[in-house]
mmCIF file of C-alpha atoms in Angstrom:
data_model
loop_
_atom_site.group_PDB
_atom_site.id
_atom_site.type_symbol
_atom_site.label_atom_id
_atom_site.label_comp_id
_atom_site.label_asym_id
_atom_site.label_seq_id
_atom_site.Cartn_x
_atom_site.Cartn_y
_atom_site.Cartn_z
ATOM 1 C CA MET A 24 50.754 -18.731 30.606
ATOM 2 C CA SER A 25 48.740 -18.016 27.391
ATOM 3 C CA ALA A 26 45.054 -17.071 27.737
ATOM 4 C CA GLU A 27 44.199 -20.257 26.023
ATOM 5 C CA ASN A 28 45.905 -22.477 28.716
ATOM 6 C CA ALA A 29 44.469 -20.274 31.422
ATOM 7 C CA THR A 30 40.914 -20.823 30.167
ATOM 8 C CA MET A 31 41.513 -24.608 29.956
ATOM 9 C CA ASN A 32 42.723 -24.714 33.571
ATOM 10 C CA ARG A 33 39.786 -23.018 35.123
ATOM 11 C CA PRO A 34 37.766 -25.008 37.737
ATOM 12 C CA TYR A 35 35.080 -27.291 36.283
ATOM 13 C CA ARG A 36 32.356 -25.539 38.230
ATOM 14 C CA LEU A 37 33.121 -22.107 36.768
ATOM 15 C CA ARG A 38 33.141 -23.635 33.194
ATOM 16 C CA ARG A 39 29.804 -25.261 33.854
ATOM 17 C CA THR A 40 28.349 -21.958 35.117
ATOM 18 C CA LEU A 41 29.469 -20.202 31.987
ATOM 19 C CA VAL A 42 27.833 -22.848 29.824
ATOM 20 C CA LEU A 43 24.581 -22.575 31.641
ATOM 21 C CA ALA A 44 24.516 -18.822 31.534
ATOM 22 C CA THR A 45 25.169 -18.896 27.792
ATOM 23 C CA ALA A 46 22.235 -21.348 27.225
ATOM 24 C CA VAL A 47 19.922 -19.060 29.079
ATOM 25 C CA VAL A 48 20.914 -16.021 27.111
ATOM 26 C CA LEU A 49 20.419 -18.034 23.768
ATOM 27 C CA ALA A 50 17.020 -19.290 24.925
ATOM 28 C CA SER A 51 15.932 -15.747 25.812
ATOM 29 C CA SER A 52 16.980 -14.467 22.497
ATOM 30 C CA LEU A 53 15.115 -17.134 20.609
ATOM 31 C CA ALA A 54 11.956 -16.339 22.599
ATOM 32 C CA THR A 55 12.238 -12.786 21.850
ATOM 33 C CA ALA A 56 12.735 -13.396 18.084
ATOM 34 C CA CYS A 57 9.710 -15.674 17.796
ATOM 35 C CA GLY A 58 7.118 -12.997 17.815
ATOM 36 C CA GLN A 59 3.607 -13.522 16.240
ATOM 37 C CA ASP A 60 2.039 -11.431 13.647
ATOM 38 C CA ASP A 61 -1.601 -10.668 14.698
ATOM 39 C CA GLY A 62 -2.577 -9.511 11.208
ATOM 40 C CA SER A 63 -3.413 -5.997 12.443
ATOM 41 C CA GLY A 64 -0.218 -4.387 11.303
ATOM 42 C CA ALA A 65 1.650 -5.012 14.619
ATOM 43 C CA THR A 66 3.909 -7.866 15.832
ATOM 44 C CA THR A 67 2.963 -9.272 19.191
ATOM 45 C CA PRO A 68 5.760 -10.929 21.212
ATOM 46 C CA ALA A 69 5.349 -14.709 21.798
ATOM 47 C CA GLY A 70 2.967 -15.303 24.730
ATOM 48 C CA ALA A 71 1.472 -11.819 24.704
ATOM 49 C CA ASP A 72 -2.275 -11.079 24.788
ATOM 50 C CA ARG A 73 -3.248 -10.466 21.283
ATOM 51 C CA THR A 74 -6.427 -8.597 22.128
ATOM 52 C CA SER A 75 -4.228 -5.807 23.579
ATOM 53 C CA ALA A 76 -1.894 -5.547 20.686
ATOM 54 C CA PRO A 77 -1.620 -2.068 19.287
ATOM 55 C CA GLY A 78 -3.394 -1.336 16.042
ATOM 56 C CA THR A 79 -1.888 0.024 12.787
ATOM 57 C CA ASP A 80 -2.688 3.147 10.740
ATOM 58 C CA GLY A 81 -2.407 0.987 7.656
ATOM 59 C CA THR A 82 -0.558 3.613 5.702
ATOM 60 C CA GLU A 83 2.534 1.429 5.215
ATOM 61 C CA GLY A 84 2.901 -2.145 4.133
ATOM 62 C CA ALA A 85 2.917 -4.307 1.054
ATOM 63 C CA THR A 86 0.772 -3.481 -1.911
ATOM 64 C CA GLY A 87 -0.674 -6.445 -3.852
ATOM 65 C CA ASN A 88 0.220 -6.465 -7.500
ATOM 66 C CA GLY A 89 -2.522 -8.866 -8.513
ATOM 67 C CA ASP A 90 -0.088 -10.986 -10.493
ATOM 68 C CA THR A 91 -0.841 -14.272 -8.880
ATOM 69 C CA THR A 92 -0.126 -17.181 -11.259
ATOM 70 C CA PRO A 93 -1.277 -20.865 -10.978
ATOM 71 C CA GLY A 94 1.062 -22.975 -8.931
ATOM 72 C CA GLU A 95 2.446 -20.104 -6.989
ATOM 73 C CA GLY A 96 2.779 -21.208 -3.370
ATOM 74 C CA GLY A 97 1.263 -24.170 -1.591
ATOM 75 C CA ALA A 98 -2.039 -24.479 0.115
ATOM 76 C CA THR A 99 -1.659 -23.257 3.596
ATOM 77 C CA ALA A 100 -4.322 -22.562 6.305
ATOM 78 C CA PRO A 101 -4.652 -19.470 8.430
ATOM 79 C CA THR A 102 -6.801 -19.518 11.526
ATOM 80 C CA MET A 103 -10.479 -19.629 10.535
ATOM 81 C CA PRO A 104 -12.159 -16.195 11.098
ATOM 82 C CA GLY A 105 -13.933 -16.375 14.352
ATOM 83 C CA MET A 106 -12.865 -19.881 15.018
ATOM 84 C CA PRO A 107 -10.001 -19.672 17.567
ATOM 85 C CA ASN A 108 -9.327 -23.392 17.352
ATOM 86 C CA GLY A 109 -9.067 -23.551 13.608
ATOM 87 C CA PRO A 110 -5.809 -24.370 11.753
ATOM 88 C CA THR A 111 -3.120 -21.632 11.705
ATOM 89 C CA MET A 112 -1.152 -20.475 8.783
ATOM 90 C CA PRO A 113 2.678 -20.566 8.967
ATOM 91 C CA SER A 114 4.362 -17.389 7.699
ATOM 92 C CA VAL A 115 6.969 -17.513 4.923
ATOM 93 C CA PRO A 116 10.356 -16.913 6.630
ATOM 94 C CA THR A 117 12.845 -14.413 5.374
ATOM 95 C CA MET A 118 16.603 -14.514 5.595
ATOM 96 C CA PRO A 119 18.605 -11.874 7.318
ATOM 97 C CA GLY A 120 18.887 -8.802 5.023
ATOM 98 C CA GLN A 121 15.930 -9.740 2.947
ATOM 99 C CA GLY A 122 13.419 -7.272 4.483
ATOM 100 C CA HIS A 123 10.084 -7.901 6.102
ATOM 101 C CA ARG A 124 8.759 -11.406 6.876
ATOM 102 C CA GLN A 125 6.297 -12.494 4.158
ATOM 103 C CA ILE A 126 2.848 -13.918 5.043
ATOM 104 C CA ARG A 127 0.452 -15.747 2.831
ATOM 105 C CA THR A 128 -3.202 -14.723 3.115
ATOM 106 C CA SER A 129 -6.339 -14.298 1.024
ATOM 107 C CA VAL A 130 -8.309 -11.471 -0.625
ATOM 108 C CA TYR A 131 -11.918 -12.055 -1.586
ATOM 109 C CA PHE A 132 -13.188 -11.358 -5.004
ATOM 110 C CA LEU A 133 -16.619 -12.438 -6.501
ATOM 111 C CA HIS A 134 -17.262 -15.683 -8.323
ATOM 112 C CA GLY A 135 -20.732 -15.051 -9.747
ATOM 113 C CA GLU A 136 -22.474 -13.155 -6.988
ATOM 114 C CA GLN A 137 -20.633 -14.649 -4.056
ATOM 115 C CA VAL A 138 -17.306 -14.160 -2.387
ATOM 116 C CA SER A 139 -14.386 -16.255 -3.344
ATOM 117 C CA PRO A 140 -10.857 -16.146 -1.854
ATOM 118 C CA ALA A 141 -7.602 -15.749 -3.867
ATOM 119 C CA PRO A 142 -4.123 -15.956 -2.493
ATOM 120 C CA ARG A 143 -1.838 -12.978 -1.871
ATOM 121 C CA THR A 144 1.478 -12.599 -0.171
ATOM 122 C CA VAL A 145 1.959 -9.600 2.106
ATOM 123 C CA ALA A 146 4.657 -8.221 4.251
ATOM 124 C CA ALA A 147 4.594 -8.116 8.077
ATOM 125 C CA PRO A 148 3.838 -6.228 10.175
ATOM 126 C CA THR A 149 1.291 -4.206 8.259
ATOM 127 C CA THR A 150 -0.376 -7.373 6.862
ATOM 128 C CA ALA A 151 -4.065 -6.382 7.082
ATOM 129 C CA ALA A 152 -3.218 -3.096 5.368
ATOM 130 C CA GLY A 153 -1.300 -4.996 2.574
ATOM 131 C CA ALA A 154 -4.211 -7.496 2.083
ATOM 132 C CA LEU A 155 -6.715 -4.595 1.674
ATOM 133 C CA ARG A 156 -4.430 -2.943 -0.776
ATOM 134 C CA ALA A 157 -4.089 -6.144 -2.823
ATOM 135 C CA LEU A 158 -7.941 -6.462 -2.762
ATOM 136 C CA LEU A 159 -8.361 -3.051 -4.091
ATOM 137 C CA ALA A 160 -5.817 -3.740 -6.971
ATOM 138 C CA GLY A 161 -8.292 -6.313 -8.269
ATOM 139 C CA PRO A 162 -8.075 -9.774 -9.688
ATOM 140 C CA SER A 163 -5.032 -10.904 -11.638
ATOM 141 C CA LYS A 164 -5.407 -11.838 -15.383
ATOM 142 C CA TYR A 165 -5.422 -15.571 -14.427
ATOM 143 C CA GLU A 166 -8.217 -15.023 -11.853
ATOM 144 C CA ALA A 167 -10.222 -12.807 -14.255
ATOM 145 C CA ARG A 168 -9.990 -15.614 -16.856
ATOM 146 C CA ASN A 169 -11.409 -17.979 -14.364
ATOM 147 C CA GLY A 170 -14.499 -15.868 -13.603
ATOM 148 C CA ARG A 171 -13.261 -13.704 -10.645
ATOM 149 C CA THR A 172 -14.442 -10.210 -10.498
ATOM 150 C CA THR A 173 -14.786 -7.330 -8.058
ATOM 151 C CA ALA A 174 -17.590 -5.020 -7.207
ATOM 152 C CA ILE A 175 -15.154 -2.382 -5.758
ATOM 153 C CA PRO A 176 -14.809 0.652 -8.015
ATOM 154 C CA SER A 177 -11.379 1.087 -9.687
ATOM 155 C CA GLY A 178 -9.374 3.802 -7.991
ATOM 156 C CA THR A 179 -10.572 3.100 -4.546
ATOM 157 C CA ALA A 180 -7.742 3.662 -2.056
ATOM 158 C CA LEU A 181 -7.099 2.568 1.499
ATOM 159 C CA ARG A 182 -6.510 5.606 3.681
ATOM 160 C CA SER A 183 -5.995 3.870 6.937
ATOM 161 C CA ILE A 184 -6.824 0.825 9.073
ATOM 162 C CA VAL A 185 -6.724 0.837 12.739
ATOM 163 C CA VAL A 186 -7.562 -2.368 14.947
ATOM 164 C CA ARG A 187 -8.808 -2.121 18.465
ATOM 165 C CA ARG A 188 -10.453 -4.884 20.502
ATOM 166 C CA HIS A 189 -10.922 -7.119 17.400
ATOM 167 C CA VAL A 190 -12.686 -4.400 15.368
ATOM 168 C CA ALA A 191 -10.980 -2.797 12.344
ATOM 169 C CA THR A 192 -11.789 0.711 11.464
ATOM 170 C CA ILE A 193 -11.232 0.792 7.717
ATOM 171 C CA ASP A 194 -11.025 4.329 6.107
ATOM 172 C CA LEU A 195 -11.421 4.159 2.324
ATOM 173 C CA SER A 196 -11.515 7.041 -0.218
ATOM 174 C CA GLY A 197 -14.913 8.305 -1.355
ATOM 175 C CA ARG A 198 -14.652 6.396 -4.697
ATOM 176 C CA TYR A 199 -15.622 3.191 -2.774
ATOM 177 C CA ASP A 200 -19.359 4.090 -2.758
ATOM 178 C CA ASP A 201 -19.550 5.261 -6.410
ATOM 179 C CA GLY A 202 -22.273 3.843 -8.578
ATOM 180 C CA GLY A 203 -23.876 0.311 -8.389
ATOM 181 C CA GLY A 204 -27.080 -0.986 -7.112
ATOM 182 C CA SER A 205 -28.010 -2.788 -3.854
ATOM 183 C CA LEU A 206 -26.232 -6.080 -4.734
ATOM 184 C CA SER A 207 -23.034 -4.255 -5.818
ATOM 185 C CA MET A 208 -23.024 -2.239 -2.577
ATOM 186 C CA GLN A 209 -23.516 -5.367 -0.461
ATOM 187 C CA ALA A 210 -20.879 -7.162 -2.439
ATOM 188 C CA ARG A 211 -18.113 -4.664 -2.096
ATOM 189 C CA LEU A 212 -18.743 -4.434 1.633
ATOM 190 C CA ALA A 213 -18.541 -8.184 1.853
ATOM 191 C CA GLN A 214 -15.268 -8.319 0.022
ATOM 192 C CA VAL A 215 -13.694 -5.913 2.457
ATOM 193 C CA VAL A 216 -15.154 -7.581 5.509
ATOM 194 C CA PHE A 217 -14.105 -11.094 4.447
ATOM 195 C CA THR A 218 -10.544 -9.919 3.559
ATOM 196 C CA ALA A 219 -10.084 -8.138 6.867
ATOM 197 C CA THR A 220 -11.586 -10.938 9.054
ATOM 198 C CA ARG A 221 -9.230 -13.517 7.449
ATOM 199 C CA PHE A 222 -6.830 -12.328 10.211
ATOM 200 C CA PRO A 223 -7.528 -13.656 13.640
ATOM 201 C CA SER A 224 -7.059 -10.295 15.304
ATOM 202 C CA ILE A 225 -10.063 -8.925 13.361
ATOM 203 C CA GLU A 226 -13.627 -10.042 13.914
ATOM 204 C CA LYS A 227 -15.626 -7.155 12.660
ATOM 205 C CA VAL A 228 -15.193 -4.026 10.574
ATOM 206 C CA ARG A 229 -16.293 -0.376 11.005
ATOM 207 C CA PHE A 230 -16.231 1.757 7.812
ATOM 208 C CA GLU A 231 -15.193 5.273 7.196
ATOM 209 C CA LEU A 232 -15.104 7.251 3.909
ATOM 210 C CA ASP A 233 -12.565 10.062 3.624
ATOM 211 C CA GLY A 234 -12.082 10.107 7.388
ATOM 212 C CA LYS A 235 -15.804 10.207 8.314
ATOM 213 C CA PRO A 236 -17.716 7.457 9.936
ATOM 214 C CA VAL A 237 -20.265 5.685 7.655
ATOM 215 C CA THR A 238 -23.771 5.042 9.202
ATOM 216 C CA SER A 239 -25.630 4.623 5.863
ATOM 217 C CA PHE A 240 -23.965 3.252 2.741
ATOM 218 C CA GLY A 241 -24.874 3.890 -0.884
ATOM 219 C CA GLY A 242 -28.056 5.096 -2.374
ATOM 220 C CA GLU A 243 -29.762 2.024 -0.975
ATOM 221 C CA GLY A 244 -29.019 3.145 2.615
ATOM 222 C CA ILE A 245 -27.418 -0.003 3.834
ATOM 223 C CA VAL A 246 -27.184 0.474 7.564
ATOM 224 C CA LEU A 247 -23.678 0.485 8.920
ATOM 225 C CA ASN A 248 -24.128 2.211 12.317
ATOM 226 C CA HIS A 249 -22.380 -0.704 14.026
ATOM 227 C CA PRO A 250 -19.455 -2.946 13.294
ATOM 228 C CA VAL A 251 -20.255 -5.686 10.855
ATOM 229 C CA GLY A 252 -18.793 -9.219 10.428
ATOM 230 C CA ARG A 253 -19.073 -12.222 8.178
ATOM 231 C CA ALA A 254 -22.374 -13.301 9.544
ATOM 232 C CA ASP A 255 -23.871 -10.012 8.269
ATOM 233 C CA PHE A 256 -23.089 -11.096 4.796
ATOM 234 C CA GLU A 257 -24.123 -14.765 4.892
ATOM 235 C CA ASP A 258 -26.149 -14.392 1.728
ATOM 236 C CA LEU A 259 -23.078 -13.400 -0.159
ATOM 237 C CA ALA A 260 -21.072 -16.466 0.935
ATOM 238 C CA PRO A 261 -21.446 -19.677 -0.927
ATOM 239 C CA GLN A 262 -23.001 -22.517 1.096
ATOM 240 C CA ILE A 263 -19.717 -24.186 0.839
ATOM 241 C CA LEU A 264 -16.827 -21.812 1.274
ATOM 242 C CA VAL A 265 -13.467 -23.352 0.539
ATOM 243 C CA GLU A 266 -10.702 -21.401 2.151
ATOM 244 C CA SER A 267 -7.842 -23.676 1.051
ATOM 245 C CA PRO A 268 -6.678 -24.711 -1.360
ATOM 246 C CA LEU A 269 -6.992 -21.421 -3.255
ATOM 247 C CA ILE A 270 -7.342 -20.636 -6.908
ATOM 248 C CA GLY A 271 -4.098 -21.399 -8.763
ATOM 249 C CA ASP A 272 -2.555 -23.479 -6.051
ATOM 250 C CA SER A 273 -0.304 -26.452 -6.886
ATOM 251 C CA VAL A 274 -1.271 -29.442 -4.773
ATOM 252 C CA ARG A 275 -0.234 -33.122 -4.208
ATOM 253 C CA THR A 276 -2.157 -36.136 -3.008
ATOM 254 C CA PRO A 277 -3.304 -36.186 -0.371
ATOM 255 C CA VAL A 278 -4.687 -32.663 -0.427
ATOM 256 C CA ARG A 279 -5.973 -30.910 2.696
ATOM 257 C CA VAL A 280 -9.205 -28.965 2.134
ATOM 258 C CA TRP A 281 -10.759 -26.663 4.698
ATOM 259 C CA GLY A 282 -13.338 -23.928 5.075
ATOM 260 C CA SER A 283 -16.860 -23.487 6.225
ATOM 261 C CA ALA A 284 -20.230 -24.674 5.124
ATOM 262 C CA ASN A 285 -23.992 -24.144 5.725
ATOM 263 C CA THR A 286 -25.772 -27.078 4.074
ATOM 264 C CA PHE A 287 -28.664 -29.337 5.010
ATOM 265 C CA GLU A 288 -27.572 -31.579 7.775
ATOM 266 C CA ALA A 289 -24.123 -30.215 7.379
ATOM 267 C CA THR A 290 -23.357 -32.704 4.649
ATOM 268 C CA PHE A 291 -21.883 -32.014 1.009
ATOM 269 C CA LYS A 292 -19.366 -33.471 -1.427
ATOM 270 C CA LEU A 293 -15.889 -32.299 -2.726
ATOM 271 C CA LYS A 294 -14.792 -33.611 -6.229
ATOM 272 C CA ILE A 295 -11.445 -33.397 -7.714
ATOM 273 C CA THR A 296 -11.199 -33.512 -11.557
ATOM 274 C CA ASP A 297 -7.740 -34.125 -13.160
ATOM 275 C CA ALA A 298 -6.192 -32.679 -16.307
ATOM 276 C CA ALA A 299 -7.811 -35.439 -18.419
ATOM 277 C CA GLY A 300 -11.298 -34.443 -17.140
ATOM 278 C CA ARG A 301 -11.602 -37.638 -15.074
ATOM 279 C CA THR A 302 -12.692 -37.793 -11.536
ATOM 280 C CA ALA A 303 -9.722 -38.306 -9.243
ATOM 281 C CA ALA A 304 -11.740 -38.093 -6.054
ATOM 282 C CA ASP A 305 -15.397 -37.607 -4.962
ATOM 283 C CA VAL A 306 -15.951 -37.686 -1.206
ATOM 284 C CA TYR A 307 -18.691 -36.868 1.330
ATOM 285 C CA VAL A 308 -17.868 -34.237 3.931
ATOM 286 C CA THR A 309 -19.649 -33.221 7.154
ATOM 287 C CA ALA A 310 -19.165 -29.946 8.645
ATOM 288 C CA THR A 311 -19.350 -29.115 12.409
ATOM 289 C CA SER A 312 -22.932 -27.681 11.871
ATOM 290 C CA GLY A 313 -25.365 -26.867 9.108
ATOM 291 C CA THR A 314 -29.055 -26.355 8.256
ATOM 292 C CA GLY A 315 -29.024 -22.717 8.965
ATOM 293 C CA THR A 316 -25.852 -22.500 11.065
ATOM 294 C CA ARG A 317 -22.373 -22.233 9.359
ATOM 295 C CA GLY A 318 -19.905 -24.739 10.539
ATOM 296 C CA THR A 319 -16.324 -25.567 9.730
ATOM 297 C CA PHE A 320 -14.693 -28.490 8.011
ATOM 298 C CA ASP A 321 -11.188 -29.673 7.645
ATOM 299 C CA VAL A 322 -10.435 -32.950 5.628
ATOM 300 C CA THR A 323 -7.482 -34.518 3.857
ATOM 301 C CA ILE A 324 -8.472 -36.145 0.485
ATOM 302 C CA PRO A 325 -6.325 -38.677 -1.355
ATOM 303 C CA TYR A 326 -6.770 -38.541 -5.111
ATOM 304 C CA ARG A 327 -5.562 -40.427 -8.232
ATOM 305 C CA ALA A 328 -4.869 -38.305 -11.208
ATOM 306 C CA THR A 329 -4.013 -39.849 -14.587
ATOM 307 C CA ARG A 330 -1.422 -37.068 -15.195
ATOM 308 C CA SER A 331 -0.169 -33.935 -13.685
ATOM 309 C CA GLY A 332 -1.633 -30.605 -14.869
ATOM 310 C CA ALA A 333 -4.594 -28.363 -14.652
ATOM 311 C CA GLY A 334 -7.401 -29.674 -12.334
ATOM 312 C CA THR A 335 -10.548 -28.486 -10.532
ATOM 313 C CA LEU A 336 -11.899 -28.871 -7.015
ATOM 314 C CA THR A 337 -15.696 -28.637 -7.005
ATOM 315 C CA ALA A 338 -17.798 -28.089 -3.924
ATOM 316 C CA TYR A 339 -21.275 -29.199 -4.269
ATOM 317 C CA TRP A 340 -24.291 -30.845 -2.699
ATOM 318 C CA ASN A 341 -27.110 -33.022 -4.056
ATOM 319 C CA SER A 342 -30.615 -31.818 -4.431
ATOM 320 C CA LEU A 343 -33.196 -33.433 -2.294
ATOM 321 C CA GLU A 344 -35.731 -33.225 -4.978
ATOM 322 C CA ASP A 345 -34.093 -35.100 -7.936
ATOM 323 C CA GLY A 346 -30.507 -35.688 -6.746
ATOM 324 C CA HIS A 347 -28.742 -33.434 -9.235
ATOM 325 C CA ALA A 348 -25.429 -31.708 -8.223
ATOM 326 C CA VAL A 349 -25.867 -28.079 -7.030
ATOM 327 C CA VAL A 350 -22.424 -26.603 -7.502
ATOM 328 C CA GLU A 351 -21.429 -24.085 -4.938
ATOM 329 C CA ASP A 352 -17.944 -23.141 -6.199
ATOM 330 C CA THR A 353 -15.128 -24.404 -8.469
ATOM 331 C CA ILE A 354 -11.419 -23.910 -7.663
ATOM 332 C CA PRO A 355 -8.963 -24.294 -10.523
ATOM 333 C CA LEU A 356 -5.749 -26.024 -9.290
ATOM 334 C CA THR A 357 -2.593 -27.591 -10.657
ATOM 335 C CA LEU A 358 -2.570 -31.210 -9.721
ATOM 336 C CA GLN A 359 0.752 -33.063 -9.063
ATOM 337 C CA ARG A 360 0.664 -36.876 -9.262
#
């Protein structure tokens, strides 16, 4: 009898057992494959405790090239820093043989004198290291044309990053503290802190320069004898910080807008202007808290554009004195009808 006929004549119960065993093996393989990137440079298996995930030395990983162009990628939302119940950002999958999994994140430049996020794509598992290298590379030409700058001295290099218990120890080259006054020193610290804490595994940052712990930074003597987080740089964050969509994103109606805000009674407005310069949407938004306490917001806004093309998202609030619009930030976008 041939092997094929022998298999077909096996008892039903045996065949059923083999099918069930195969299903269990497949399920186990899928569970193992679906690990989660914790942003610290290590991949945590699904269901594992993220606080106990090993850190990374940050010496490997993607280096940002700063060549972001408008319309590159959609507007996705990672977990809000310090907000475990915030929206989560899906990673960009890679096909077998295409290398490391790609993850979309943000680096924080300056718009005026306040931090402003810009999109970057980094490779897992060393995602935090990749994001910091992208930050140090500076704004792209498109971002620079739209007013994004950096206070970080050119030539600053990332030596390492190690994450333990939600604190990232970031070692930068000595070039990082060269020149600049008090505002410049505060701004470059804020840029690194906001970029690192974009990842949910990092809540605060401890700084080192050339391998030595920093307790006092720059000629102004900024005290850094303890880990610092976003709250330590509240003055350098706009009262309305839009975390998504990001500069250059291509969006369609309705567009999801989320971030954090610290405005009077937690209210403010979001306006979308289309390629013809007309108002496509102008809505009131209420954050989870305000009036001295930064809260979060996550809204979906329908808009009506007269045509597709360059547009702008403006975050603002109205003055209590005379009602004029106080603009907190503007985000150039590409609007699709």
